[in-house]
mmCIF file of C-alpha atoms in Angstrom:
data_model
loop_
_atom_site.group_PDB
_atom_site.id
_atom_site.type_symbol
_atom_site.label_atom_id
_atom_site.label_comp_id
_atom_site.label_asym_id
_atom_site.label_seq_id
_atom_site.Cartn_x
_atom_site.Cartn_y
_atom_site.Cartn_z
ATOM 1 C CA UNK A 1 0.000 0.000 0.000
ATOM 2 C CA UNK A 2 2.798 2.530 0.847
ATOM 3 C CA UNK A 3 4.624 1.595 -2.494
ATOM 4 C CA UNK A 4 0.932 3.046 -4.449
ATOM 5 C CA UNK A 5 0.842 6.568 -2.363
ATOM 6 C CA UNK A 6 3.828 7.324 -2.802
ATOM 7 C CA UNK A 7 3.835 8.064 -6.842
ATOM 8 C CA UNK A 8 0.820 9.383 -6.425
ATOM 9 C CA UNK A 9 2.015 12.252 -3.595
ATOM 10 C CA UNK A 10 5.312 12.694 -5.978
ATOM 11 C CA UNK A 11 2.670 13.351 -8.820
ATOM 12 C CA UNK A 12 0.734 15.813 -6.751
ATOM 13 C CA UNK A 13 3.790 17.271 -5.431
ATOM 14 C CA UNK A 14 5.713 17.777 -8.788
ATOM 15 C CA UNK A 15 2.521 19.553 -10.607
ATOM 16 C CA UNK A 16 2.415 22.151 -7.933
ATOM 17 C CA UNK A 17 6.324 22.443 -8.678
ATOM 18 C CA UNK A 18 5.740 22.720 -11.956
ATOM 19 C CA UNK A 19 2.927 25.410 -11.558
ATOM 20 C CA UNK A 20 3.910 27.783 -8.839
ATOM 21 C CA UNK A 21 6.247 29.893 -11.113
ATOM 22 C CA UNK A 22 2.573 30.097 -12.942
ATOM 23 C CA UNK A 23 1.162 31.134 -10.211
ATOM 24 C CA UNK A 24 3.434 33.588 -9.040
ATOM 25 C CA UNK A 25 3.123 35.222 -12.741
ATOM 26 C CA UNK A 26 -0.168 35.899 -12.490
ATOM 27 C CA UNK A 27 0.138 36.707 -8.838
ATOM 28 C CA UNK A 28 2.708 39.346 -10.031
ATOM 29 C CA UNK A 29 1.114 40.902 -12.727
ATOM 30 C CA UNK A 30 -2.216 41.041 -10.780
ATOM 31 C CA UNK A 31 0.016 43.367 -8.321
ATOM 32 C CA UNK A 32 1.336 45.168 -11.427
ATOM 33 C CA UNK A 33 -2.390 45.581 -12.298
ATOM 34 C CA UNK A 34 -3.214 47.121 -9.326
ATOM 35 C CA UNK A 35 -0.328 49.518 -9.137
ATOM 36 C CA UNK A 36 -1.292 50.849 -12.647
ATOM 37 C CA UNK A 37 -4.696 51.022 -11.462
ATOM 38 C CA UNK A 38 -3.380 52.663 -8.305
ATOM 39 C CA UNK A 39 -0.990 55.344 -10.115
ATOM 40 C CA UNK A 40 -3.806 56.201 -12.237
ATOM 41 C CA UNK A 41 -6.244 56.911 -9.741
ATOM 42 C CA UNK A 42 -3.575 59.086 -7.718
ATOM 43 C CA UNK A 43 -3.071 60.846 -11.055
ATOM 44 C CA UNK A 44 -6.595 61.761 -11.428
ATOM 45 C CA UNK A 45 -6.891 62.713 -7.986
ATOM 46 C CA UNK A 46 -3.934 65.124 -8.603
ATOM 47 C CA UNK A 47 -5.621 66.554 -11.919
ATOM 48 C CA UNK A 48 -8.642 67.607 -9.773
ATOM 49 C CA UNK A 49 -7.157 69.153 -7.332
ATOM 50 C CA UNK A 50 -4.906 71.041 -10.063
ATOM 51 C CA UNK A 51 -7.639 72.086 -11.450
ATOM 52 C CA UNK A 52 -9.302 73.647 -8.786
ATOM 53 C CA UNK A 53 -6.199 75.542 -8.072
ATOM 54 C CA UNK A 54 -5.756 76.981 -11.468
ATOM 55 C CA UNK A 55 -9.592 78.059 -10.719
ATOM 56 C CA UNK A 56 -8.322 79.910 -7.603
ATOM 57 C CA UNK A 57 -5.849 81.326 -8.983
ATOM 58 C CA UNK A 58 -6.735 82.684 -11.814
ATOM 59 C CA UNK A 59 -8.750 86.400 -12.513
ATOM 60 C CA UNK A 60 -10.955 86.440 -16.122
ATOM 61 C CA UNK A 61 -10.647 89.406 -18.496
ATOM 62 C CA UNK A 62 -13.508 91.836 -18.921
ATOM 63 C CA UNK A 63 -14.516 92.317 -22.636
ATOM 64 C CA UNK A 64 -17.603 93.270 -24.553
ATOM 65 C CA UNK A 65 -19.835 91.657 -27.257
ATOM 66 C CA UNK A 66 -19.521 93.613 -30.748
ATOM 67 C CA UNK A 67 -21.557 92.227 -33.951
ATOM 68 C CA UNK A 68 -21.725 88.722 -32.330
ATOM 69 C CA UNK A 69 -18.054 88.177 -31.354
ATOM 70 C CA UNK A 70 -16.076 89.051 -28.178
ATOM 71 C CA UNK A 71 -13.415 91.599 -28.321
ATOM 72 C CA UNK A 72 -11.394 93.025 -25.711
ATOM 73 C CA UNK A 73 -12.007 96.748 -25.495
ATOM 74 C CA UNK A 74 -12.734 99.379 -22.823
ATOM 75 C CA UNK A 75 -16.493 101.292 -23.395
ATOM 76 C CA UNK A 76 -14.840 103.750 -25.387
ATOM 77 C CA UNK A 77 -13.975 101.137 -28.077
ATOM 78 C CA UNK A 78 -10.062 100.878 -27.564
ATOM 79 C CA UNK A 79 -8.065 97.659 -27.201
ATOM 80 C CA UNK A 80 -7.380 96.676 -23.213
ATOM 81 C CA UNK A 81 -3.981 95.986 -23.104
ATOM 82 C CA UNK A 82 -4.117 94.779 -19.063
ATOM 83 C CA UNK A 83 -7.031 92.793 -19.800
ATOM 84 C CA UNK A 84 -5.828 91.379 -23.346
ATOM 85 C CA UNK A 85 -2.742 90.263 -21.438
ATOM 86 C CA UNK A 86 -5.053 88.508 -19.251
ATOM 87 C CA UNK A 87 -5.941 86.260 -21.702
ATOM 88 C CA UNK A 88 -3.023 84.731 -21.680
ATOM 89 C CA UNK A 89 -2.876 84.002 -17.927
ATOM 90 C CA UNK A 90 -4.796 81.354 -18.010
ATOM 91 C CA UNK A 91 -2.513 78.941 -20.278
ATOM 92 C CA UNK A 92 0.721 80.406 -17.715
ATOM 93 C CA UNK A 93 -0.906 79.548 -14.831
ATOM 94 C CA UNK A 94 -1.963 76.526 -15.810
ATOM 95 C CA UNK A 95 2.014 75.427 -16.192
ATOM 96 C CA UNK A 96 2.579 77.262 -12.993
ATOM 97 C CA UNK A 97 0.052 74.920 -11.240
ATOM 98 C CA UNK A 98 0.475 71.693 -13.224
ATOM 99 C CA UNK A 99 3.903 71.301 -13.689
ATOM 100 C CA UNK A 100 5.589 71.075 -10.017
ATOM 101 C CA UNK A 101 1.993 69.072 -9.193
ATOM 102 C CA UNK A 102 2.912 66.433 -12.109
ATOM 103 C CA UNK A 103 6.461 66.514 -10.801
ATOM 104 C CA UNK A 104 5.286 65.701 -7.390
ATOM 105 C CA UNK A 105 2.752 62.710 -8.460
ATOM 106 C CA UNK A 106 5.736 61.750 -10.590
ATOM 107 C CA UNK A 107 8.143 61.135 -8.058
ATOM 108 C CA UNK A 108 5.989 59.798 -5.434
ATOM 109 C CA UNK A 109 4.283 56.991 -7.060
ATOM 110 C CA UNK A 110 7.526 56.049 -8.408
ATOM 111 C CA UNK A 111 9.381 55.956 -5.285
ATOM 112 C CA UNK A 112 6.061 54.069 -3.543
ATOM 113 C CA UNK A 113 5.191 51.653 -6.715
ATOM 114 C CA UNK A 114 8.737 50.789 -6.828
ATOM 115 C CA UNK A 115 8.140 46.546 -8.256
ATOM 116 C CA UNK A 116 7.353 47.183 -11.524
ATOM 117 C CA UNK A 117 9.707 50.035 -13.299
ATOM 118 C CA UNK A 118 7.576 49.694 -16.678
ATOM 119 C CA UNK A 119 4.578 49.255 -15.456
ATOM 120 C CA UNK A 120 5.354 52.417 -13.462
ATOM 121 C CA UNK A 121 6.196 54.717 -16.751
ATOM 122 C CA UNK A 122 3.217 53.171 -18.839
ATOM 123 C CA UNK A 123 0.806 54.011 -15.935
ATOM 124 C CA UNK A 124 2.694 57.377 -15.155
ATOM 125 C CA UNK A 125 2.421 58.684 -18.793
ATOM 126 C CA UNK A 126 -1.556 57.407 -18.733
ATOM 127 C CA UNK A 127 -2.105 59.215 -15.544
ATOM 128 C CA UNK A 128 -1.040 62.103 -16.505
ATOM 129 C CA UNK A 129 -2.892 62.487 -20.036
ATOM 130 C CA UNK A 130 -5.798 61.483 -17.815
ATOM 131 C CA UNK A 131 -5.138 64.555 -14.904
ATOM 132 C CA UNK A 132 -4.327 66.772 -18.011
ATOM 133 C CA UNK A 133 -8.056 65.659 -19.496
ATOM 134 C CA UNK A 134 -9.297 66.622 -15.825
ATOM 135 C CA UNK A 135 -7.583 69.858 -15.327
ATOM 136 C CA UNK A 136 -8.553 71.126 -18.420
ATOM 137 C CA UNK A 137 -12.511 70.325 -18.373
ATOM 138 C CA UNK A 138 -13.485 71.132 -14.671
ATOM 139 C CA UNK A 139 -11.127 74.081 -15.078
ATOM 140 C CA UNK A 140 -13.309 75.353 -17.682
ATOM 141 C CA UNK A 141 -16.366 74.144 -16.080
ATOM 142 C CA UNK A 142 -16.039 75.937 -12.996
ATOM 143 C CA UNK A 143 -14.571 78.996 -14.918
ATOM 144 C CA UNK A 144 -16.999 81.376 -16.852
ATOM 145 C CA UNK A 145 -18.780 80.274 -20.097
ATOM 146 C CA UNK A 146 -17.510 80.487 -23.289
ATOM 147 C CA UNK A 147 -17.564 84.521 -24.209
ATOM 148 C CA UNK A 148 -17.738 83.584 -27.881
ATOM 149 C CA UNK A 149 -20.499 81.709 -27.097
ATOM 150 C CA UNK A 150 -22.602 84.354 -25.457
ATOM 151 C CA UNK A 151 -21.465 86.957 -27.799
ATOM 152 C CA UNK A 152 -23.325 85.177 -30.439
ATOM 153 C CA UNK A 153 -26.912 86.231 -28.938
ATOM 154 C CA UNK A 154 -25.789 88.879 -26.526
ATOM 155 C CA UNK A 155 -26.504 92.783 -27.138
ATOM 156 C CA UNK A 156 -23.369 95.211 -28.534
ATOM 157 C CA UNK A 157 -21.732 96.637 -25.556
ATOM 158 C CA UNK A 158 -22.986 93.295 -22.706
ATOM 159 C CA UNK A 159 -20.110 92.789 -20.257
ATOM 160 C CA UNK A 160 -18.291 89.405 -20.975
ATOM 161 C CA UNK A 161 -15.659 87.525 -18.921
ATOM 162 C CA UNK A 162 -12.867 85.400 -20.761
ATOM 163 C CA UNK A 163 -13.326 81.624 -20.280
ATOM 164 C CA UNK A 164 -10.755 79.725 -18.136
ATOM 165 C CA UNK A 165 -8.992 77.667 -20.997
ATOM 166 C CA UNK A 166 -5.843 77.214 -22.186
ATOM 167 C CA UNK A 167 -4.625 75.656 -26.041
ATOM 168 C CA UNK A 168 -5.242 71.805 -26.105
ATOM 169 C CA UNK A 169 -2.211 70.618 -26.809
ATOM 170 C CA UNK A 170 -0.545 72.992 -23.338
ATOM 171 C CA UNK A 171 -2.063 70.623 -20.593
ATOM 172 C CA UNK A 172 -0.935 67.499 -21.983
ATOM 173 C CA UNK A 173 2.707 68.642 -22.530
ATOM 174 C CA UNK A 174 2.754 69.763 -19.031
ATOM 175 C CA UNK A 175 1.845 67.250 -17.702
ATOM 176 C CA UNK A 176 3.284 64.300 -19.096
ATOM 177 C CA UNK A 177 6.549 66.644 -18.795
ATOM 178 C CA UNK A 178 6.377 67.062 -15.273
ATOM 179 C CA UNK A 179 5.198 63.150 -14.265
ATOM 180 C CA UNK A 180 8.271 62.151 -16.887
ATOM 181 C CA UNK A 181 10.767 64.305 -14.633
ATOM 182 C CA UNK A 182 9.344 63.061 -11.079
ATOM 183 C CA UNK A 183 9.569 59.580 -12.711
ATOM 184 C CA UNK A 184 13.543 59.858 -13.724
ATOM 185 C CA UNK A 185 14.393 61.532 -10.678
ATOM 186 C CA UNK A 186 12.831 58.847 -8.803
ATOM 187 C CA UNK A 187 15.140 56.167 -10.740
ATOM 188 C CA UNK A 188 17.827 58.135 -10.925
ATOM 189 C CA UNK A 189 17.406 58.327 -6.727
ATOM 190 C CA UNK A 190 16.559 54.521 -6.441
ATOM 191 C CA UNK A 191 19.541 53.541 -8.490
ATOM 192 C CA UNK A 192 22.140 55.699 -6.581
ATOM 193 C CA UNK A 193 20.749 54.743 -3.573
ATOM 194 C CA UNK A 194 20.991 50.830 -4.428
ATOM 195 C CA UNK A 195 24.927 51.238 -6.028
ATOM 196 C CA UNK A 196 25.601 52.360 -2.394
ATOM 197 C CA UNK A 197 24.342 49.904 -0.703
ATOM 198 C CA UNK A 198 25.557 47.268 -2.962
ATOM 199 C CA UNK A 199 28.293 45.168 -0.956
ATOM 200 C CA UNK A 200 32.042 45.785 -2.301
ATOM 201 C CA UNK A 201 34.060 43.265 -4.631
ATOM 202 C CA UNK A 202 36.523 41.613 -2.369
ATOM 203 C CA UNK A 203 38.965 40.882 -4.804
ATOM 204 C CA UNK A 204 39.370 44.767 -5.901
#
C-alpha cells in the first residue's frame, strides 16, 4: 500500500512544482495591475485638485460683445492691453500649477510603486494624459462660459468675462513633462541609492 501513495504524492507534489512559477506570474502581474490602477487613480486625484487651483488662482478678463463676437475693449472702443494680457494668464498659470503638481505625483508613485519600473512609466504617462483631461474640463467648467459663445446672442456693448482655458495641446505637454521628470528623478534616486548599498568586490 505505501509503495501506491507514494507516486501518487510525488505526482501531486511535482505539478504544484511545476505550476507555482505560474502562479506567481499571475500573482505578479495582478500586483502590477493594481499599481497601474493605483498610479492612475492618484493621477486623477492630482488633476482635480490642479484644477481647482488653477480656478483659484486665476482672474478672467472683462470684454464686450460687438456684432456677435467678443473683443477686448474698454467702453470707449479701444483695445485693453491689461485685460488682453489677461488672456493669456490662463494657459501660464496653468504650467505654474500643473507642472511642479505632475512633478510631485511623478516622483511619489515612483518611489512608492517601486516593483514594476515599466509598469510604473506606462501608468505614469496614462495618468497624466488622464489629470491633463481633468484639469482642463473642470477648469473650464467651474470657470466662466464660453464669451464667444454668449457673444453670439448677446446685445453690442454686454459685459463678458474670458473663459478659463488654455490651447489643447498645453495641458498634456505639461503634464506628461512634469510626471516624466518626477519619474527619472525617482530612478535616478533609487539607483544611486541601491549602487551604495551594494556590498564591495573583495577581490578589488
Amino acid at each position: 500500500m505505501p509503495e501506491r501513495l507514494n507516486p501518487s504524492v510525488g505526482v501531486r507534489d511535482g505539478g504544484s512544482a511545476a505550476d507555482a512559477p505560474r502562479l506567481r506570474g499571475r500573482r505578479e502581474w495582478g500586483r502590477a495591475g493594481v499599481q497601474a490602477l493605483l498610479v492612475v487613480v492618484v493621477f486623477a486625484v492630482a488633476g482635480l485638485g490642479a484644477a481647482w487651483l488653477w480656478h483659484l488662482v486665476w482672474e478672467p478678463s472683462r470684454g464686450l460683445a460687438f456684432q456677435g463676437r467678443f473683443v477686448v475693449v474698454d467702453r470707449d472702443g479701444f483695445y485693453d492691453l491689461p485685460q488682453l494680457r489677461g488672456l493669456f494668464s490662463a494657459t501660464g498659470l496653468l504650467a505654474v500649477v500643473a507642472f511642479p503638481t505632475a512633478v510631485a505625483v511623478g516622483l511619489l508613485t515612483a518611489l512608492v510603486l517601486d516593483r514594476h519600473e515599466l509598469v510604473t512609466l506606462a501608468a505614469v504617462v496614462v495618468g497624466a494624459v488622464v489629470a491633463a483631461a481633468l484639469m482642463a474640463w473642470v477648469g473650464q467648467q467651474l470657470g466662466p462660459p464660453d464669451p464667444d459663445v454668449l457673444a453670439r446672442s448677446a446685445d453690442d456693448g454686454t459685459t463678458l468675462l474670458s473663459a478659463l482655458e488654455a490651447p489643447r495641446p498645453v495641458p498634456y505637454l505639461v503634464w506628461t513633462t512634469g510626471a516624466l521628470v518626477g519619474l527619472l528623478v525617482a530612478f535616478v534616486g533609487v539607483a544611486k541609492r541601491g549602487a551604495r548599498r551594494a556590498p564591495a568586490d573583495p577581490r578589488a
